[in-house]
Amino acid sequence: MEWLAIYLFLAICLLLMLGFPVAFTLAGTSLAFAGFAIIQGVLDSSYLWAMPERLFGIMNNQTLTAVPLFILMGVLLEKSQLAERLLSNMSQLMGNRPGGLAIAVIVVGALLAASTGIVGATVVTMGLISLPSMMQQNYRPTLATGVICATGTLGQIIPPSIALVLLGDVLSNAYHQAQLNMGIFSPEAISVGDLFLGAILPGLILVALYIAYVLWIAYRQPADCPAKPEPQRPSIAQLMAGLLPPIVLIMVVLGSILVGAATPTEAAGVGAFGALLLAWQYRQLSLATLQQALLSCTKISAMVFTILIGATMFSLVFRGLGGDELVQHAFNHLPGGRYAALAVVMLCVFLLGFILDFIEITFVVVPIVGPILLMMGFDPVWLGIMLAINLQTSFLTPPFGFALFYLRSVVPADIRSDVIYRGVIPFILMQLGMLILLSLIPGLATWLPQQVLGR
């Protein structure tokens, strides 16, 4: 029966690689295997009666309510052309020095990533508005495309990130299950706010590494990132008008969660309302714009929750077939102990990032391996940040990284794919270095939650 669980997982991976829809592949394949197992007498049909209760739990999950609100916040900020204003002001401020435009792209991309939390939206938006300016300023194409791709993936790790909201909810359930399995019947809890706090230092370190790399290129090879001739410096009022609104909005949303003044769902509602006000302030709020934003939000939210329902069916059948016990047995007998188990999980997640989005990996893989790793003694916040950075690196790695495909769809035809691939290599090395640093110094992820929340 346990091998049926492995065949189920492999069948789903194969079907996804062939291009079948994720949500229906997860649910349909799981039901087919469950039906076969019931006919063979190795699975009790009553086991599937738990599915309605799980669906009811999903629909009543207050944390997941934050997802459509954060999505609406990001879409409204995109429609308000905030990124164009930010990039224009920052590039004018820093354009008179080599590498200035690339640094402006990194700063604006980090702010946009924190605002939208969606990798694809950030990469496409920055590709459309910043790549033409960088090419016009005679930037080396590998540097320009590498900066845009790497900055776009910051949406995985910089809070308030949709990825961290979903990962926080799944890890919370995994941590609860792990403690119950260990006989702890008054389990501790972790929240999305814990993950947000844990992601701040690693996210800022990555931004600093990106900027340091650009400064090093500007020092060694200034011709690869030349200064803009005779830049028009914005006034202080113009700069503040472009920078303050998104920074204040992010600080209000993130700060209210971190200090415990609001739940992630309440903060997401404030963020969506604030984005609505910004769109109105910049005179970009029309009935057509609002309709487009709501339609886009509805489509993305429907996709997320449909995948979650399919993943819930997969998780139920996989566990009913004894797959979680098989995985736990395999991990317990790996040479090297818990660190070998962690290395195997990180490698599998990295490779799965080539064919699955972070939503599928969060809903399908983490519920299987999360409780096992947490039972081995790993800190849940540290594990969550490690997984987020790992996925961020996977989405950037050639030839299958999602960020590369997103940028490829908007770059001119004369910029070949190999140019983009070569451009992201230094940033991949920086992110791998961040993973190693986080492995050696777990406090980078756990210190801030301990200081603020006392966990």
Coordinates of C-alpha atoms in Angstrom, one line a residue:
M1 CA 0.0 0.0 0.0
E2 CA 2.8 2.4 0.8
W3 CA 4.2 2.0 -2.7
L4 CA 0.9 3.1 -4.1
A5 CA 1.5 6.4 -2.4
I6 CA 4.9 6.8 -4.1
Y7 CA 3.3 5.9 -7.5
L8 CA 0.7 8.5 -6.8
F9 CA 3.3 11.2 -6.2
L10 CA 5.3 10.2 -9.3
A11 CA 2.1 10.1 -11.5
I12 CA 1.2 13.6 -10.4
C13 CA 4.7 14.9 -11.2
L14 CA 4.6 13.3 -14.7
L15 CA 1.1 14.7 -15.5
L16 CA 2.1 18.2 -14.4
M17 CA 5.3 18.0 -16.6
L18 CA 3.0 17.1 -19.5
G19 CA 1.1 20.3 -18.9
F20 CA -2.2 19.2 -17.3
P21 CA -3.9 21.7 -15.0
V22 CA -2.5 21.5 -11.5
A23 CA -5.6 21.6 -9.4
F24 CA -7.5 19.0 -11.4
T25 CA -4.5 16.8 -11.8
L26 CA -4.0 16.7 -8.0
A27 CA -7.7 15.9 -7.2
G28 CA -8.4 13.6 -10.2
T29 CA -5.3 11.5 -9.9
S30 CA -5.7 11.2 -6.1
L31 CA -9.3 10.0 -6.6
A32 CA -8.3 7.5 -9.2
F33 CA -5.6 6.0 -7.0
A34 CA -8.1 6.0 -4.0
G35 CA -10.6 4.2 -6.1
F36 CA -8.1 1.6 -7.2
A37 CA -6.9 1.1 -3.5
I38 CA -10.5 0.7 -2.4
I39 CA -11.2 -2.0 -5.1
Q40 CA -8.0 -3.8 -4.0
G41 CA -9.2 -3.7 -0.4
V42 CA -6.1 -1.7 0.9
L43 CA -8.0 1.5 1.7
D44 CA -11.3 1.9 3.6
S45 CA -13.7 4.0 1.6
S46 CA -14.9 5.7 4.8
Y47 CA -11.5 7.4 5.0
L48 CA -12.6 9.8 2.2
W49 CA -15.4 11.1 4.4
A50 CA -12.8 13.3 6.0
M51 CA -12.7 15.4 2.8
P52 CA -15.8 17.5 3.4
E53 CA -14.5 18.4 6.9
R54 CA -11.2 19.5 5.4
L55 CA -12.9 21.6 2.8
F56 CA -15.0 23.3 5.4
G57 CA -11.9 24.0 7.4
I58 CA -10.3 25.6 4.4
M59 CA -13.3 27.9 3.8
N60 CA -13.3 28.9 7.5
N61 CA -9.5 29.5 7.7
Q62 CA -9.2 33.2 8.8
T63 CA -5.5 33.3 7.8
L64 CA -6.2 32.3 4.2
T65 CA -8.8 35.1 3.9
A66 CA -5.7 37.4 3.8
V67 CA -4.7 35.9 0.4
P68 CA -7.3 37.6 -1.9
L69 CA -6.9 40.8 0.1
F70 CA -3.1 40.9 -0.4
I71 CA -3.6 40.0 -4.1
L72 CA -6.1 42.9 -4.5
M73 CA -3.6 45.2 -2.8
G74 CA -0.8 44.2 -5.2
V75 CA -3.0 44.4 -8.3
L76 CA -4.3 47.9 -7.3
L77 CA -0.7 49.1 -6.7
E78 CA 0.2 47.8 -10.2
K79 CA -2.7 49.5 -11.8
S80 CA -1.9 52.8 -10.1
Q81 CA 1.5 52.9 -12.0
L82 CA 3.3 53.3 -8.7
A83 CA 6.3 51.3 -9.9
E84 CA 6.8 53.7 -12.8
R85 CA 6.8 56.7 -10.5
L86 CA 9.1 55.0 -8.0
L87 CA 11.6 54.0 -10.7
S88 CA 11.5 57.5 -12.4
N89 CA 12.3 59.3 -9.1
M90 CA 15.0 56.8 -8.0
S91 CA 16.7 56.7 -11.3
Q92 CA 16.8 60.5 -11.5
L93 CA 18.2 60.6 -8.0
M94 CA 21.0 58.0 -8.7
G95 CA 21.5 58.2 -12.4
N96 CA 24.6 60.3 -12.3
R97 CA 26.8 57.5 -11.0
P98 CA 27.7 54.1 -12.6
G99 CA 25.3 51.4 -11.6
G100 CA 22.8 54.0 -10.3
L101 CA 19.9 52.8 -12.4
A102 CA 20.5 49.2 -11.5
I103 CA 20.5 50.1 -7.8
A104 CA 17.3 52.1 -8.4
V105 CA 15.8 49.0 -10.0
I106 CA 16.8 46.8 -7.0
V107 CA 15.3 49.3 -4.5
V108 CA 12.1 49.8 -6.4
G109 CA 11.8 46.0 -7.2
A110 CA 12.2 45.2 -3.5
L111 CA 9.4 47.7 -2.6
L112 CA 7.2 46.4 -5.4
A113 CA 7.9 42.8 -4.3
A114 CA 6.9 43.7 -0.7
S115 CA 3.7 45.4 -2.0
T116 CA 2.5 42.7 -4.4
G117 CA 4.2 39.5 -3.0
I118 CA 3.8 37.9 -6.4
V119 CA 7.0 36.9 -8.3
G120 CA 5.4 36.9 -11.8
A121 CA 3.8 40.3 -11.4
T122 CA 7.1 41.9 -10.1
V123 CA 9.3 40.4 -12.9
V124 CA 6.9 41.3 -15.7
T125 CA 6.3 44.8 -14.4
M126 CA 10.0 45.6 -13.8
G127 CA 10.9 44.1 -17.2
L128 CA 8.4 46.3 -19.0
I129 CA 9.3 49.6 -17.2
S130 CA 13.0 49.2 -16.4
L131 CA 14.6 47.1 -19.1
P132 CA 14.1 49.7 -21.9
S133 CA 15.7 52.4 -19.8
M134 CA 18.6 50.2 -18.9
M135 CA 19.2 49.2 -22.6
Q136 CA 18.9 52.9 -23.6
Q137 CA 21.6 53.7 -21.1
N138 CA 23.8 51.0 -22.6
Y139 CA 23.8 48.6 -19.8
R140 CA 25.2 45.1 -20.4
P141 CA 22.2 42.9 -21.2
T142 CA 23.3 40.1 -18.8
L143 CA 23.6 42.6 -15.9
A144 CA 20.2 44.2 -16.7
T145 CA 18.3 41.0 -17.1
G146 CA 20.0 39.4 -14.1
V147 CA 19.1 42.4 -11.8
I148 CA 15.4 42.3 -12.9
C149 CA 15.0 38.6 -12.5
A150 CA 16.7 38.4 -9.1
T151 CA 14.8 41.5 -7.8
G152 CA 11.5 40.0 -8.9
T153 CA 12.1 36.8 -6.9
L154 CA 12.4 38.9 -3.7
G155 CA 8.6 38.7 -3.6
Q156 CA 9.1 35.2 -2.1
I157 CA 10.9 36.4 0.9
I158 CA 10.2 40.0 1.6
P159 CA 7.0 40.4 3.8
P160 CA 4.1 40.8 3.4
S161 CA 4.5 38.0 0.9
I162 CA 1.7 35.8 -0.4
A163 CA 4.2 32.9 -0.3
L164 CA 4.9 33.5 3.4
V165 CA 1.2 33.7 4.2
L166 CA 0.5 30.3 2.6
L167 CA 3.7 28.8 4.0
G168 CA 3.0 30.1 7.5
D169 CA -0.5 28.6 7.5
V170 CA 0.8 25.2 6.3
L171 CA 3.8 25.2 8.7
S172 CA 1.5 26.1 11.6
N173 CA -0.6 23.0 10.9
A174 CA 2.6 20.9 10.4
Y175 CA 4.0 22.1 13.7
H176 CA 0.8 21.3 15.5
Q177 CA 0.7 17.8 14.0
A178 CA 4.4 17.3 14.8
Q179 CA 3.9 18.2 18.5
L180 CA 0.9 15.9 18.8
N181 CA 2.9 13.1 17.3
M182 CA 5.5 13.6 20.0
G183 CA 3.0 13.4 22.7
I184 CA 2.8 17.2 23.4
F185 CA -0.9 17.8 23.9
S186 CA -0.6 21.5 24.7
P187 CA 1.3 22.5 21.6
E188 CA 3.0 25.8 20.9
A189 CA 1.8 27.7 17.9
I190 CA 3.5 29.7 15.2
S191 CA 1.8 32.4 13.0
V192 CA 2.3 34.2 9.8
G193 CA 3.6 37.1 11.8
D194 CA 6.5 34.8 13.1
L195 CA 7.5 34.1 9.5
F196 CA 7.2 37.8 8.5
L197 CA 9.6 38.7 11.3
G198 CA 11.9 35.8 10.5
A199 CA 12.1 36.9 6.8
I200 CA 13.1 40.5 7.4
L201 CA 16.8 40.1 8.1
P202 CA 17.5 37.5 5.3
G203 CA 15.5 39.7 2.9
L204 CA 17.4 42.8 3.7
I205 CA 20.7 40.9 3.5
L206 CA 19.8 39.7 0.0
V207 CA 18.9 43.3 -1.1
A208 CA 22.3 44.5 0.3
L209 CA 24.1 41.7 -1.5
Y210 CA 22.5 42.6 -4.8
I211 CA 23.4 46.3 -4.4
A212 CA 27.0 45.4 -3.3
Y213 CA 27.4 43.3 -6.5
V214 CA 26.2 46.2 -8.7
L215 CA 28.6 48.6 -6.9
W216 CA 31.4 46.1 -7.5
I217 CA 30.6 45.8 -11.2
A218 CA 30.4 49.6 -11.4
Y219 CA 33.9 49.9 -9.8
R220 CA 35.5 47.1 -11.9
Q221 CA 33.7 47.5 -15.2
P222 CA 31.9 50.9 -15.3
A223 CA 31.2 50.5 -19.0
D224 CA 28.8 47.7 -18.2
C225 CA 26.5 50.0 -16.2
P226 CA 27.3 53.6 -17.3
A227 CA 25.9 56.7 -15.6
K228 CA 23.0 58.6 -17.1
P229 CA 24.2 61.8 -18.8
E230 CA 23.0 65.0 -17.2
P231 CA 20.3 63.4 -15.0
Q232 CA 17.4 65.5 -13.9
R233 CA 17.4 65.5 -10.2
P234 CA 13.9 65.4 -8.6
S235 CA 13.0 67.8 -5.9
I236 CA 12.6 66.6 -2.3
A237 CA 8.9 67.0 -2.7
Q238 CA 8.8 64.8 -5.8
L239 CA 11.0 62.2 -4.2
M240 CA 8.9 62.0 -1.1
A241 CA 5.7 61.9 -3.1
G242 CA 7.0 58.9 -4.9
L243 CA 8.7 57.0 -2.1
L244 CA 6.6 57.7 1.0
P245 CA 3.2 56.3 0.1
P246 CA 4.3 52.7 -0.6
I247 CA 6.7 52.7 2.3
V248 CA 4.1 54.0 4.7
L249 CA 1.5 51.4 3.4
I250 CA 4.0 48.5 3.8
M251 CA 5.0 49.7 7.2
V252 CA 1.4 50.0 8.4
V253 CA 0.5 46.6 7.0
L254 CA 3.6 44.8 8.2
G255 CA 3.9 46.7 11.5
S256 CA 0.3 46.1 12.6
I257 CA 0.9 42.3 12.2
L258 CA 4.3 42.3 13.9
V259 CA 3.2 44.3 17.0
G260 CA 0.0 42.2 17.3
A261 CA -2.4 45.1 16.6
A262 CA -4.0 43.2 13.7
T263 CA -4.2 39.7 12.3
P264 CA -2.8 39.1 8.8
T265 CA -6.3 39.2 7.5
E266 CA -7.2 42.5 9.1
A267 CA -3.8 44.0 8.0
A268 CA -4.5 42.7 4.4
G269 CA -7.8 44.5 4.4
V270 CA -6.1 47.7 5.5
G271 CA -3.5 47.2 2.7
A272 CA -6.1 46.7 0.1
F273 CA -7.9 49.9 1.2
G274 CA -4.6 51.8 1.3
A275 CA -3.8 50.7 -2.3
L276 CA -7.3 51.9 -3.3
L277 CA -6.5 55.3 -1.8
L278 CA -3.1 55.4 -3.6
A279 CA -4.8 54.6 -6.9
W280 CA -7.3 57.4 -6.3
Q281 CA -4.5 59.8 -5.2
Y282 CA -2.6 59.2 -8.5
R283 CA -5.8 59.7 -10.5
Q284 CA -5.6 56.1 -11.7
L285 CA -8.8 54.9 -10.1
S286 CA -11.6 54.5 -12.7
L287 CA -14.5 52.1 -12.9
A288 CA -12.6 50.2 -15.7
T289 CA -9.4 50.0 -13.6
L290 CA -11.4 48.8 -10.6
Q291 CA -13.1 46.1 -12.7
Q292 CA -9.8 44.9 -14.1
A293 CA -8.3 44.7 -10.6
L294 CA -11.2 42.8 -9.2
L295 CA -11.3 40.4 -12.1
S296 CA -7.6 39.7 -11.8
C297 CA -7.8 39.3 -8.1
T298 CA -10.7 36.9 -8.5
K299 CA -8.9 34.8 -11.1
I300 CA -5.7 34.5 -9.0
S301 CA -7.6 33.8 -5.8
A302 CA -9.8 31.1 -7.5
M303 CA -6.6 29.5 -8.8
V304 CA -5.0 29.5 -5.3
F305 CA -8.0 27.9 -3.6
T306 CA -8.7 25.4 -6.3
I307 CA -5.1 24.2 -6.1
L308 CA -5.5 24.1 -2.3
I309 CA -8.6 21.9 -2.6
G310 CA -6.8 19.5 -5.0
A311 CA -3.8 19.4 -2.8
T312 CA -6.0 18.6 0.2
M313 CA -7.4 15.6 -1.7
F314 CA -3.9 14.5 -2.5
S315 CA -2.7 14.9 1.1
L316 CA -5.6 12.9 2.4
V317 CA -5.2 10.0 -0.1
F318 CA -1.4 10.0 0.3
R319 CA -1.7 9.7 4.1
G320 CA -4.4 7.1 3.8
L321 CA -2.1 5.0 1.6
G322 CA 0.6 5.2 4.3
G323 CA 2.9 7.6 2.3
D324 CA 3.7 9.8 5.3
E325 CA 4.9 6.8 7.3
L326 CA 7.0 5.6 4.4
V327 CA 8.7 9.0 4.0
Q328 CA 9.3 9.2 7.8
H329 CA 10.8 5.8 7.8
A330 CA 13.1 6.7 4.9
F331 CA 14.2 9.9 6.6
N332 CA 14.9 8.2 9.9
H333 CA 17.2 5.7 8.2
L334 CA 19.2 8.1 6.1
P335 CA 22.9 8.2 6.9
G336 CA 23.8 11.6 8.4
G337 CA 20.7 12.0 10.6
R338 CA 18.4 15.0 10.5
Y339 CA 20.7 17.2 8.4
A340 CA 20.8 14.6 5.7
A341 CA 17.0 14.5 5.8
L342 CA 16.9 18.3 5.5
A343 CA 19.4 18.2 2.6
V344 CA 17.3 15.7 0.7
V345 CA 14.1 17.8 1.3
M346 CA 15.8 21.0 0.2
L347 CA 17.2 19.3 -3.0
C348 CA 13.7 17.8 -3.8
V349 CA 12.0 21.2 -3.3
F350 CA 14.6 22.9 -5.4
L351 CA 14.1 20.5 -8.3
L352 CA 10.3 20.5 -7.9
G353 CA 10.5 24.3 -8.2
F354 CA 11.3 23.8 -11.9
I355 CA 7.9 22.2 -12.6
L356 CA 5.7 23.4 -9.8
D357 CA 4.8 26.9 -8.6
F358 CA 5.3 27.8 -4.9
I359 CA 1.6 27.3 -4.3
E360 CA 1.7 23.7 -5.3
I361 CA 4.9 23.0 -3.5
T362 CA 3.6 24.7 -0.3
F363 CA 0.3 22.7 -0.4
V364 CA 1.6 19.4 -1.7
V365 CA 5.2 18.9 -0.4
V366 CA 5.4 20.8 2.8
P367 CA 2.5 19.0 4.5
I368 CA 4.3 15.7 3.8
V369 CA 7.8 16.6 4.9
G370 CA 7.1 19.5 7.3
P371 CA 5.9 17.4 10.4
I372 CA 8.7 14.9 9.9
L373 CA 11.4 17.6 9.9
L374 CA 9.8 19.5 12.8
M375 CA 9.7 16.3 14.8
M376 CA 13.5 16.1 14.2
G377 CA 13.9 19.3 16.1
F378 CA 14.2 22.0 13.5
D379 CA 12.8 25.4 14.3
P380 CA 9.6 26.0 12.3
V381 CA 10.4 29.7 11.5
W382 CA 13.9 28.9 10.4
L383 CA 12.7 26.0 8.3
G384 CA 10.0 28.2 6.7
I385 CA 12.6 30.9 5.7
M386 CA 15.0 28.2 4.4
L387 CA 12.2 26.8 2.2
A388 CA 11.2 30.2 0.9
I389 CA 14.8 31.2 -0.1
N390 CA 15.3 27.7 -1.6
L391 CA 12.2 28.2 -3.8
Q392 CA 13.4 31.7 -4.6
T393 CA 16.6 30.3 -5.9
S394 CA 14.8 27.5 -7.8
F395 CA 12.7 30.1 -9.6
L396 CA 15.8 31.8 -10.7
T397 CA 17.8 28.8 -11.9
P398 CA 18.2 28.0 -15.7
P399 CA 16.8 26.4 -17.7
F400 CA 13.4 26.0 -16.0
G401 CA 13.2 28.9 -13.5
F402 CA 9.8 30.6 -13.6
A403 CA 11.3 34.1 -13.3
L404 CA 13.3 33.5 -16.5
F405 CA 10.1 32.5 -18.4
Y406 CA 8.3 35.6 -17.1
L407 CA 11.1 37.9 -18.2
R408 CA 11.6 36.1 -21.5
S409 CA 7.9 36.9 -22.3
V410 CA 8.5 40.7 -22.2
V411 CA 12.1 41.2 -23.4
P412 CA 13.0 42.2 -27.0
A413 CA 13.7 39.4 -29.5
D414 CA 17.3 40.4 -29.8
I415 CA 18.0 39.4 -26.1
R416 CA 18.5 35.6 -26.3
S417 CA 17.6 33.2 -23.5
D418 CA 21.3 32.4 -22.9
V419 CA 21.9 36.1 -22.1
I420 CA 19.3 35.9 -19.3
Y421 CA 20.7 32.6 -18.1
R422 CA 24.2 34.1 -17.8
G423 CA 22.9 37.2 -16.1
V424 CA 21.2 35.4 -13.2
I425 CA 24.2 33.2 -12.3
P426 CA 25.9 35.7 -9.9
F427 CA 22.5 36.2 -8.1
I428 CA 21.9 32.4 -7.8
L429 CA 25.3 32.2 -6.1
M430 CA 24.4 35.0 -3.7
Q431 CA 21.2 33.2 -2.8
L432 CA 22.9 29.9 -2.3
G433 CA 25.4 31.7 -0.1
M434 CA 22.5 33.1 1.9
L435 CA 21.1 29.6 2.4
I436 CA 24.6 28.4 3.6
L437 CA 24.8 31.5 5.9
L438 CA 21.3 30.8 7.3
S439 CA 22.3 27.2 7.9
L440 CA 25.3 28.2 9.9
I441 CA 23.6 31.1 11.7
P442 CA 20.0 30.2 12.3
G443 CA 19.6 33.3 14.4
L444 CA 19.3 35.4 11.3
A445 CA 15.8 34.0 11.0
T446 CA 14.9 33.3 14.7
W447 CA 16.5 36.3 16.5
L448 CA 13.9 38.9 15.6
P449 CA 10.8 36.8 16.4
Q450 CA 12.4 35.9 19.7
Q451 CA 13.1 39.6 20.5
V452 CA 9.7 40.9 19.3
L453 CA 7.3 38.1 20.2
G454 CA 9.4 36.2 22.8
R455 CA 8.9 32.9 21.1

